[in-house]
Tab-separated table of C-alpha atoms in Angstrom:
chain	number	residue	atom	x	y	z
A	1	MET	CA	89.953	-86.792	156.330
A	2	SER	CA	87.790	-85.750	159.368
A	3	GLU	CA	89.365	-86.942	162.913
A	4	ILE	CA	87.502	-89.041	165.404
A	5	PRO	CA	88.412	-87.338	168.590
A	6	ALA	CA	89.700	-89.506	171.653
A	7	LYS	CA	87.079	-90.205	174.175
A	8	ALA	CA	87.887	-90.067	177.945
A	9	THR	CA	86.929	-92.684	180.260
A	10	GLU	CA	83.940	-91.875	182.283
A	11	SER	CA	84.157	-90.470	185.780
A	12	GLU	CA	82.932	-88.332	187.982
A	13	ASP	CA	86.265	-86.549	188.560
A	14	PRO	CA	85.716	-82.720	187.663
A	15	SER	CA	89.042	-82.853	185.873
A	16	ASP	CA	87.812	-85.244	183.356
A	17	GLY	CA	87.191	-82.483	180.701
A	18	ALA	CA	90.657	-81.297	181.074
A	19	ARG	CA	91.980	-85.004	180.577
A	20	ALA	CA	89.538	-85.150	177.463
A	21	GLY	CA	91.266	-82.316	176.225
A	22	THR	CA	94.627	-83.836	176.642
A	23	ALA	CA	93.728	-87.069	175.104
A	24	GLU	CA	92.467	-85.189	172.029
A	25	THR	CA	95.514	-83.211	171.904
A	26	ALA	CA	97.463	-86.248	172.073
A	27	ALA	CA	95.572	-88.031	169.490
A	28	ALA	CA	96.138	-85.207	167.038
A	29	ALA	CA	100.071	-85.197	167.532
A	30	PRO	CA	101.962	-85.753	164.506
A	31	GLY	CA	102.913	-89.562	163.781
A	32	ASP	CA	100.108	-90.858	166.135
A	33	ALA	CA	97.798	-93.524	164.988
A	34	MET	CA	94.164	-92.320	165.005
A	35	TRP	CA	90.704	-93.202	163.717
A	36	GLN	CA	89.437	-91.310	160.751
A	37	SER	CA	86.580	-91.387	158.352
A	38	SER	CA	86.397	-90.539	154.891
A	39	PRO	CA	84.331	-87.713	154.147
A	40	PRO	CA	81.830	-87.535	150.875
A	41	GLY	CA	84.235	-87.435	147.947
A	42	SER	CA	85.910	-90.764	148.954
A	43	ILE	CA	86.696	-93.375	146.341
A	44	TYR	CA	83.663	-95.385	147.696
A	45	ASP	CA	81.398	-92.510	145.991
A	46	TYR	CA	82.999	-93.577	142.538
A	47	ILE	CA	82.977	-97.326	143.192
A	48	LYS	CA	79.902	-99.157	143.664
A	49	VAL	CA	80.792	-101.586	146.393
A	50	ALA	CA	78.387	-103.753	148.449
A	51	SER	CA	78.780	-106.434	150.976
A	52	PHE	CA	76.760	-109.356	152.468
A	53	SER	CA	76.992	-112.619	154.178
A	54	ILE	CA	75.942	-116.199	153.132
A	55	GLY	CA	74.855	-118.572	155.870
A	56	ALA	CA	75.460	-122.281	156.266
A	57	GLY	CA	72.249	-122.954	154.007
A	58	GLY	CA	73.856	-120.910	151.233
A	59	LEU	CA	71.263	-118.036	151.762
A	60	VAL	CA	71.823	-114.593	152.457
A	61	ASP	CA	71.870	-113.851	156.312
A	62	GLN	CA	73.199	-110.299	156.415
A	63	TRP	CA	72.606	-107.663	153.689
A	64	SER	CA	74.399	-104.194	154.055
A	65	LEU	CA	72.984	-100.704	153.299
A	66	ARG	CA	75.286	-100.418	150.183
A	67	ALA	CA	73.795	-103.616	148.877
A	68	GLU	CA	70.477	-102.093	149.269
A	69	GLN	CA	71.328	-99.006	147.257
A	70	ILE	CA	73.298	-100.745	144.406
A	71	PHE	CA	70.923	-103.815	144.069
A	72	GLY	CA	67.749	-101.653	145.173
A	73	ILE	CA	66.579	-104.783	147.344
A	74	PRO	CA	65.650	-104.085	151.058
A	75	ALA	CA	67.372	-106.112	153.638
A	76	GLU	CA	63.858	-107.757	154.735
A	77	ARG	CA	63.573	-109.038	151.369
A	78	ALA	CA	67.370	-110.007	150.723
A	79	VAL	CA	67.781	-111.771	154.134
A	80	GLY	CA	66.789	-115.572	153.357
A	81	MET	CA	67.282	-115.171	149.665
A	82	ASP	CA	69.212	-117.478	147.613
A	83	PRO	CA	71.807	-115.208	145.624
A	84	ILE	CA	72.421	-117.686	142.882
A	85	GLU	CA	68.436	-117.943	142.362
A	86	ALA	CA	68.299	-113.992	142.596
A	87	PHE	CA	71.089	-112.760	140.566
A	88	ILE	CA	72.212	-115.428	138.238
A	89	ASP	CA	70.738	-116.113	134.739
A	90	SER	CA	69.002	-119.744	134.789
A	91	ASP	CA	71.308	-121.022	132.301
A	92	LEU	CA	74.384	-120.466	134.442
A	93	ARG	CA	72.557	-121.273	137.864
A	94	GLU	CA	73.959	-124.810	137.872
A	95	ARG	CA	77.581	-123.721	137.634
A	96	GLY	CA	76.754	-121.247	140.131
A	97	GLN	CA	75.585	-123.697	142.628
A	98	ARG	CA	78.523	-125.704	142.307
A	99	LYS	CA	80.813	-122.648	143.151
A	100	MET	CA	78.502	-121.924	145.959
A	101	ALA	CA	78.907	-125.452	147.379
A	102	GLU	CA	82.821	-125.286	147.049
A	103	ILE	CA	82.668	-121.906	149.005
A	104	LEU	CA	80.745	-123.188	151.853
A	105	ASP	CA	83.296	-126.241	151.834
A	106	GLY	CA	85.900	-123.489	152.887
A	107	ARG	CA	87.496	-122.376	149.560
A	108	GLU	CA	87.992	-118.810	149.014
A	109	TRP	CA	87.059	-117.573	145.619
A	110	THR	CA	87.496	-114.434	143.651
A	111	GLY	CA	86.085	-114.045	139.887
A	112	VAL	CA	83.963	-112.000	137.478
A	113	VAL	CA	80.308	-113.074	137.273
A	114	PRO	CA	77.539	-111.884	135.228
A	115	PHE	CA	74.453	-110.938	137.203
A	116	ARG	CA	70.947	-109.804	136.599
A	117	MET	CA	69.092	-107.588	138.982
A	118	PRO	CA	65.826	-109.025	140.169
A	119	ASP	CA	62.534	-108.299	138.208
A	120	THR	CA	60.838	-105.122	139.094
A	121	ALA	CA	57.521	-105.234	140.759
A	122	ASP	CA	56.070	-104.290	137.403
A	123	GLY	CA	57.291	-107.616	135.954
A	124	GLU	CA	60.060	-105.852	133.998
A	125	ARG	CA	63.107	-107.746	133.611
A	126	GLY	CA	65.914	-106.905	135.805
A	127	GLU	CA	68.914	-104.842	134.774
A	128	GLU	CA	72.071	-107.204	133.538
A	129	GLY	CA	75.673	-106.454	134.528
A	130	ILE	CA	79.201	-107.767	135.577
A	131	ALA	CA	80.213	-107.904	139.043
A	132	GLU	CA	83.677	-108.696	140.490
A	133	VAL	CA	82.885	-111.001	143.394
A	134	TYR	CA	85.225	-111.389	146.512
A	135	VAL	CA	84.007	-114.532	148.682
A	136	MET	CA	85.871	-115.303	152.106
A	137	PRO	CA	84.844	-118.463	153.848
A	138	THR	CA	84.302	-117.927	157.434
A	139	ARG	CA	81.946	-119.607	160.052
A	140	THR	CA	78.764	-119.217	162.111
A	141	ALA	CA	78.712	-118.680	165.854
A	142	GLU	CA	77.575	-122.574	165.639
A	143	GLY	CA	80.683	-123.538	163.828
A	144	GLU	CA	79.144	-124.079	160.525
A	145	ASN	CA	80.641	-122.951	157.183
A	146	ALA	CA	79.622	-119.698	156.041
A	147	ALA	CA	80.993	-116.861	153.522
A	148	VAL	CA	81.336	-113.192	153.466
A	149	CYS	CA	81.018	-111.585	150.040
A	150	ILE	CA	82.136	-108.233	148.795
A	151	VAL	CA	80.867	-107.265	145.246
A	152	VAL	CA	81.951	-104.546	142.972
A	153	ASP	CA	80.078	-103.162	139.877
A	154	VAL	CA	82.958	-103.911	137.000
A	155	ARG	CA	80.795	-101.545	134.909
A	156	THR	CA	81.765	-98.756	137.140
A	157	LEU	CA	85.424	-99.591	137.330
A	158	ARG	CA	85.647	-99.889	133.612
A	159	SER	CA	83.991	-96.173	133.375
A	160	ILE	CA	86.481	-94.913	135.824
A	161	GLU	CA	89.387	-96.507	134.073
A	162	THR	CA	88.184	-94.895	130.822
A	163	ASP	CA	87.613	-91.733	132.465
A	164	LEU	CA	91.109	-91.676	134.012
A	165	ALA	CA	92.531	-92.538	130.771
A	166	ALA	CA	90.594	-89.626	129.141
A	167	SER	CA	91.838	-87.337	131.982
A	168	GLN	CA	95.575	-88.261	131.850
A	169	SER	CA	95.474	-87.690	127.921
A	170	ILE	CA	93.947	-84.347	128.229
A	171	PHE	CA	95.983	-83.181	131.123
A	172	GLY	CA	99.369	-84.579	129.850
A	173	GLN	CA	99.185	-83.408	126.393
A	174	SER	CA	97.379	-80.081	126.632
A	175	PRO	CA	99.356	-77.348	124.962
A	176	PHE	CA	98.178	-75.183	127.840
A	177	GLY	CA	99.887	-74.722	131.295
A	178	PHE	CA	97.427	-77.016	133.302
A	179	LEU	CA	97.190	-77.076	137.023
A	180	LEU	CA	94.955	-78.675	139.755
A	181	ILE	CA	95.009	-76.502	142.720
A	182	ASP	CA	93.550	-78.012	145.864
A	183	THR	CA	91.242	-76.076	148.392
A	184	ASP	CA	94.266	-74.645	150.411
A	185	LEU	CA	95.327	-73.036	147.082
A	186	ARG	CA	98.445	-75.520	146.825
A	187	ILE	CA	99.144	-77.213	143.534
A	188	ARG	CA	98.186	-80.999	143.549
A	189	ARG	CA	99.086	-81.613	139.878
A	190	ALA	CA	100.958	-79.903	137.279
A	191	ASN	CA	101.300	-81.006	133.508
A	192	VAL	CA	104.342	-81.156	131.275
A	193	ARG	CA	103.429	-77.874	129.352
A	194	PHE	CA	103.615	-75.963	132.807
A	195	SER	CA	106.727	-77.409	134.058
A	196	SER	CA	108.676	-76.858	130.841
A	197	ILE	CA	107.880	-73.107	131.462
A	198	PHE	CA	108.669	-73.001	135.013
A	199	GLY	CA	111.449	-75.663	135.071
A	200	GLY	CA	111.814	-78.933	136.856
A	201	THR	CA	109.271	-81.901	136.645
A	202	PRO	CA	105.638	-81.718	137.217
A	203	ASP	CA	106.229	-83.359	140.596
A	204	ASP	CA	108.627	-80.674	141.464
A	205	HIS	CA	105.412	-78.051	141.703
A	206	ARG	CA	103.236	-80.002	144.271
A	207	GLY	CA	102.555	-77.872	147.155
A	208	LYS	CA	103.317	-74.847	145.761
A	209	GLY	CA	101.180	-71.752	145.727
A	210	VAL	CA	100.805	-68.677	143.446
A	211	HIS	CA	103.393	-66.585	145.506
A	212	ASP	CA	106.020	-69.071	144.210
A	213	TYR	CA	105.331	-67.817	140.745
A	214	LEU	CA	104.044	-64.372	140.909
A	215	PRO	CA	105.170	-60.955	142.356
A	216	ARG	CA	103.624	-60.229	145.628
A	217	SER	CA	100.924	-58.003	144.399
A	218	GLU	CA	99.871	-59.842	141.517
A	219	ALA	CA	100.004	-63.021	143.882
A	220	GLU	CA	97.589	-61.618	146.299
A	221	ARG	CA	95.242	-60.515	143.414
A	222	VAL	CA	95.323	-64.385	141.796
A	223	ALA	CA	95.117	-65.849	145.182
A	224	ALA	CA	91.998	-63.624	146.080
A	225	THR	CA	90.430	-64.839	142.555
A	226	LEU	CA	91.173	-68.525	143.433
A	227	ARG	CA	89.217	-67.955	146.860
A	228	ARG	CA	86.429	-66.279	145.053
A	229	VAL	CA	86.166	-69.269	142.458
A	230	LEU	CA	86.361	-71.879	145.339
A	231	GLU	CA	83.534	-69.965	147.188
A	232	THR	CA	81.130	-69.258	144.720
A	233	GLY	CA	81.574	-71.871	141.916
A	234	ASN	CA	81.865	-68.796	139.256
A	235	SER	CA	84.314	-69.606	136.482
A	236	ILE	CA	86.751	-66.991	135.506
A	237	THR	CA	87.813	-66.570	131.741
A	238	ASP	CA	90.498	-64.559	130.052
A	239	MET	CA	91.829	-63.365	133.266
A	240	HIS	CA	95.462	-61.618	132.373
A	241	VAL	CA	98.231	-62.317	134.779
A	242	THR	CA	101.704	-60.697	134.513
A	243	GLY	CA	104.984	-62.324	135.886
A	244	PHE	CA	108.473	-63.419	135.059
A	245	VAL	CA	109.701	-67.029	134.255
A	246	PRO	CA	112.898	-68.328	135.964
A	247	GLY	CA	116.148	-67.227	134.324
A	248	SER	CA	114.581	-64.135	132.409
A	249	GLU	CA	114.030	-60.787	133.226
A	250	GLU	CA	111.478	-60.420	130.396
A	251	ARG	CA	107.906	-59.455	131.645
A	252	ARG	CA	105.515	-62.278	130.557
A	253	HIS	CA	101.863	-62.236	130.272
A	254	TRP	CA	99.117	-65.127	130.489
A	255	SER	CA	95.706	-65.340	129.920
A	256	ILE	CA	94.041	-67.580	132.538
A	257	ASN	CA	90.952	-69.675	132.954
A	258	LEU	CA	89.880	-70.925	136.175
A	259	TYR	CA	86.817	-73.174	136.994
A	260	ARG	CA	85.986	-75.194	140.397
A	261	VAL	CA	86.166	-78.932	140.133
A	262	HIS	CA	83.693	-81.432	142.168
A	263	SER	CA	84.031	-84.974	143.275
A	264	GLY	CA	81.415	-87.555	142.426
A	265	THR	CA	79.201	-86.054	145.260
A	266	GLY	CA	79.257	-82.739	144.145
A	267	ARG	CA	81.866	-81.306	146.921
A	268	PRO	CA	84.361	-78.857	145.645
A	269	ILE	CA	87.774	-80.186	145.756
A	270	GLY	CA	89.804	-77.769	144.003
A	271	ILE	CA	90.210	-75.594	141.061
A	272	ALA	CA	91.477	-76.260	137.589
A	273	TRP	CA	93.933	-73.809	135.887
A	274	LEU	CA	94.730	-73.377	132.233
A	275	GLY	CA	97.228	-70.875	131.351
A	276	LEU	CA	98.410	-69.567	127.934
A	277	ASP	CA	101.239	-67.308	127.456
A	278	ILE	CA	100.088	-64.129	125.260
A	279	THR	CA	103.013	-61.900	125.598
A	280	ALA	CA	103.765	-61.906	121.680
A	281	ARG	CA	99.766	-61.434	121.048
A	282	ARG	CA	99.779	-58.635	123.520
A	283	ALA	CA	102.942	-56.969	121.771
A	284	ALA	CA	101.310	-57.471	118.597
A	285	ALA	CA	97.934	-56.077	119.689
A	286	ARG	CA	99.747	-53.099	120.895
A	287	GLU	CA	101.582	-52.517	117.574
A	288	ALA	CA	98.298	-52.985	115.611
A	289	ALA	CA	96.469	-50.328	118.009
A	290	ALA	CA	99.469	-47.784	117.562
A	291	ALA	CA	99.279	-48.424	113.747
A	292	ARG	CA	95.543	-47.673	113.980
A	293	ARG	CA	96.080	-44.609	115.907
A	294	ASN	CA	98.578	-43.316	113.552
A	295	LEU	CA	96.458	-44.086	110.543
A	296	ALA	CA	93.364	-42.407	112.257
A	297	LEU	CA	95.790	-39.300	113.055
A	298	LEU	CA	96.793	-39.054	109.300
A	299	ASN	CA	93.261	-39.089	108.189
A	300	GLU	CA	92.058	-36.568	110.787
A	301	ALA	CA	95.307	-34.491	109.591
A	302	GLY	CA	94.240	-34.789	106.092
A	303	ALA	CA	90.779	-33.829	106.631
A	304	ARG	CA	91.475	-30.687	109.012
A	305	ILE	CA	94.687	-29.127	107.651
A	306	GLY	CA	95.320	-27.132	104.694
A	307	ASN	CA	91.725	-25.882	104.349
A	308	SER	CA	93.424	-22.335	104.611
A	309	LEU	CA	96.107	-20.456	102.955
A	310	ASP	CA	96.977	-18.591	106.269
A	311	LEU	CA	100.043	-20.128	107.872
A	312	GLU	CA	98.795	-19.231	111.508
A	313	THR	CA	95.315	-20.944	110.881
A	314	THR	CA	97.194	-24.047	109.461
A	315	ALA	CA	99.472	-24.183	112.486
A	316	ARG	CA	96.732	-24.024	114.952
A	317	GLU	CA	94.976	-26.674	112.750
A	318	LEU	CA	98.112	-28.981	113.042
A	319	LEU	CA	98.005	-28.517	116.773
A	320	ASP	CA	94.410	-29.536	117.154
A	321	VAL	CA	95.070	-32.762	115.500
A	322	VAL	CA	98.355	-33.956	117.251
A	323	VAL	CA	97.333	-32.786	120.750
A	324	PRO	CA	96.138	-34.937	122.697
A	325	GLY	CA	96.078	-37.623	120.069
A	326	PHE	CA	99.656	-37.711	119.222
A	327	CYS	CA	101.445	-35.615	122.237
A	328	ASP	CA	100.608	-33.543	125.137
A	329	LEU	CA	102.349	-30.642	124.359
A	330	ALA	CA	103.329	-28.964	120.934
A	331	THR	CA	104.179	-25.639	119.456
A	332	VAL	CA	104.660	-24.328	115.870
A	333	ASP	CA	107.494	-21.755	115.221
A	334	LEU	CA	108.089	-20.163	111.829
A	335	TYR	CA	110.695	-18.002	110.192
A	336	GLN	CA	109.782	-14.217	110.699
A	337	GLY	CA	110.480	-14.133	106.814
A	338	LEU	CA	108.219	-16.799	105.859
A	339	LEU	CA	105.113	-14.711	107.739
A	340	ALA	CA	106.360	-11.659	105.970
A	341	GLY	CA	106.228	-13.325	102.529
A	342	ASP	CA	109.937	-13.536	101.972
A	343	GLU	CA	110.781	-16.484	99.592
A	344	ARG	CA	114.309	-16.826	100.887
A	345	PRO	CA	114.601	-15.467	104.372
A	346	PRO	CA	118.028	-14.082	105.385
A	347	GLY	CA	119.978	-16.075	107.975
A	348	LEU	CA	119.067	-19.698	106.906
A	349	SER	CA	122.370	-20.679	105.982
A	350	ASP	CA	123.963	-19.802	109.320
A	351	GLY	CA	120.769	-20.631	111.297
A	352	SER	CA	120.606	-17.116	112.774
A	353	ALA	CA	117.106	-16.007	111.391
A	354	GLU	CA	114.398	-15.054	113.933
A	355	LEU	CA	111.537	-17.439	114.585
A	356	ARG	CA	108.138	-16.525	115.703
A	357	ARG	CA	105.776	-18.859	117.718
A	358	VAL	CA	102.470	-18.956	115.914
A	359	ALA	CA	100.751	-21.499	117.628
A	360	PHE	CA	100.730	-23.578	121.073
A	361	ALA	CA	98.755	-26.254	122.438
A	362	SER	CA	99.007	-28.433	125.672
A	363	ALA	CA	96.969	-31.191	127.214
A	364	VAL	CA	98.741	-30.661	130.715
A	365	SER	CA	98.915	-26.997	130.896
A	366	ASP	CA	96.208	-24.204	131.028
A	367	ALA	CA	98.802	-21.302	130.133
A	368	PRO	CA	97.304	-19.290	127.449
A	369	PHE	CA	98.994	-18.799	124.108
A	370	VAL	CA	100.105	-15.174	123.818
A	371	GLY	CA	98.490	-13.647	120.607
A	372	GLY	CA	100.686	-11.761	118.203
A	373	GLY	CA	103.493	-14.277	118.208
A	374	VAL	CA	106.332	-14.609	120.402
A	375	PRO	CA	110.069	-14.296	118.933
A	376	VAL	CA	112.117	-17.568	119.752
A	377	ALA	CA	116.037	-17.233	119.251
A	378	VAL	CA	117.585	-19.636	116.914
A	379	GLY	CA	121.151	-20.908	116.726
A	380	ALA	CA	123.581	-21.687	119.289
């Protein structure tokens, strides 16, 4: 809602500007009554409402701009027109004239009336509709009976009712966490699914922001994304967000979809947030990726290892496979007796046999492997 600032009384006193500023400040003080105007996007952008007045003779004597827009009839043509003759089908006009006489006799009336738009200039029959009419008796300056009429297009009301019912059904029954976030990045509405995850009722989440649910760094990232969606209108699909739910220290992961929401006039009024918990899916994906890596490692090992009968060559082939695909650092140490060709190297039973390092590989160090092998002590 936009505020109409207070207007200071005209004066030649130079301090008028200061007094005007004071008046504006006072008008904006919390709790003070003030004039306000509805910006584009108010309810009147959705509901077709028109007003006009009827004079003592039963003819239109005032015709609003809204009436021009809804009925497509300019004021200069509407003023002086008989509304019964113009809008009511011929077979209903007698009843309409009786109602008009009752109204001009001072009776207030509310009802639903079928109407037909006037025929077009090309002779095409006017569109038919249903209007809810509010007629309030009044008097002219001369004291004669007259009436003020408020007309609402019932078809628009029915359409809004249907849209609201569909919206409520989708919002309330969605298996996703569903939020409507306003232009201040505060929650205006949350669904049951969201509140079942984060606790409380849907109304308990009104007015909260992302910082109330996510760690600070993650909340800042998400808030920046929300502002970008609001400014550009570009939707975000499958954005991954990490956080925690109340009462649990388990890290949770969500997939978030964001899109800007507009009023009937196209004015951005907020952001729709749809969230799906993908914690289990991410864990399954990690397990599947690990299994694929292990399988690829085995396939590579089968293809590259064992092509030579030389133990040192085979050891180096083994390290070529596992570093860095499986680990960052690895060595192969063999009993000296095996390298010498002994079938039963001495000292195996007591763990005292000498080992020799025959291969070394590292993904984190450039230290060279010393050729010829390095003796390694075995046993405690």
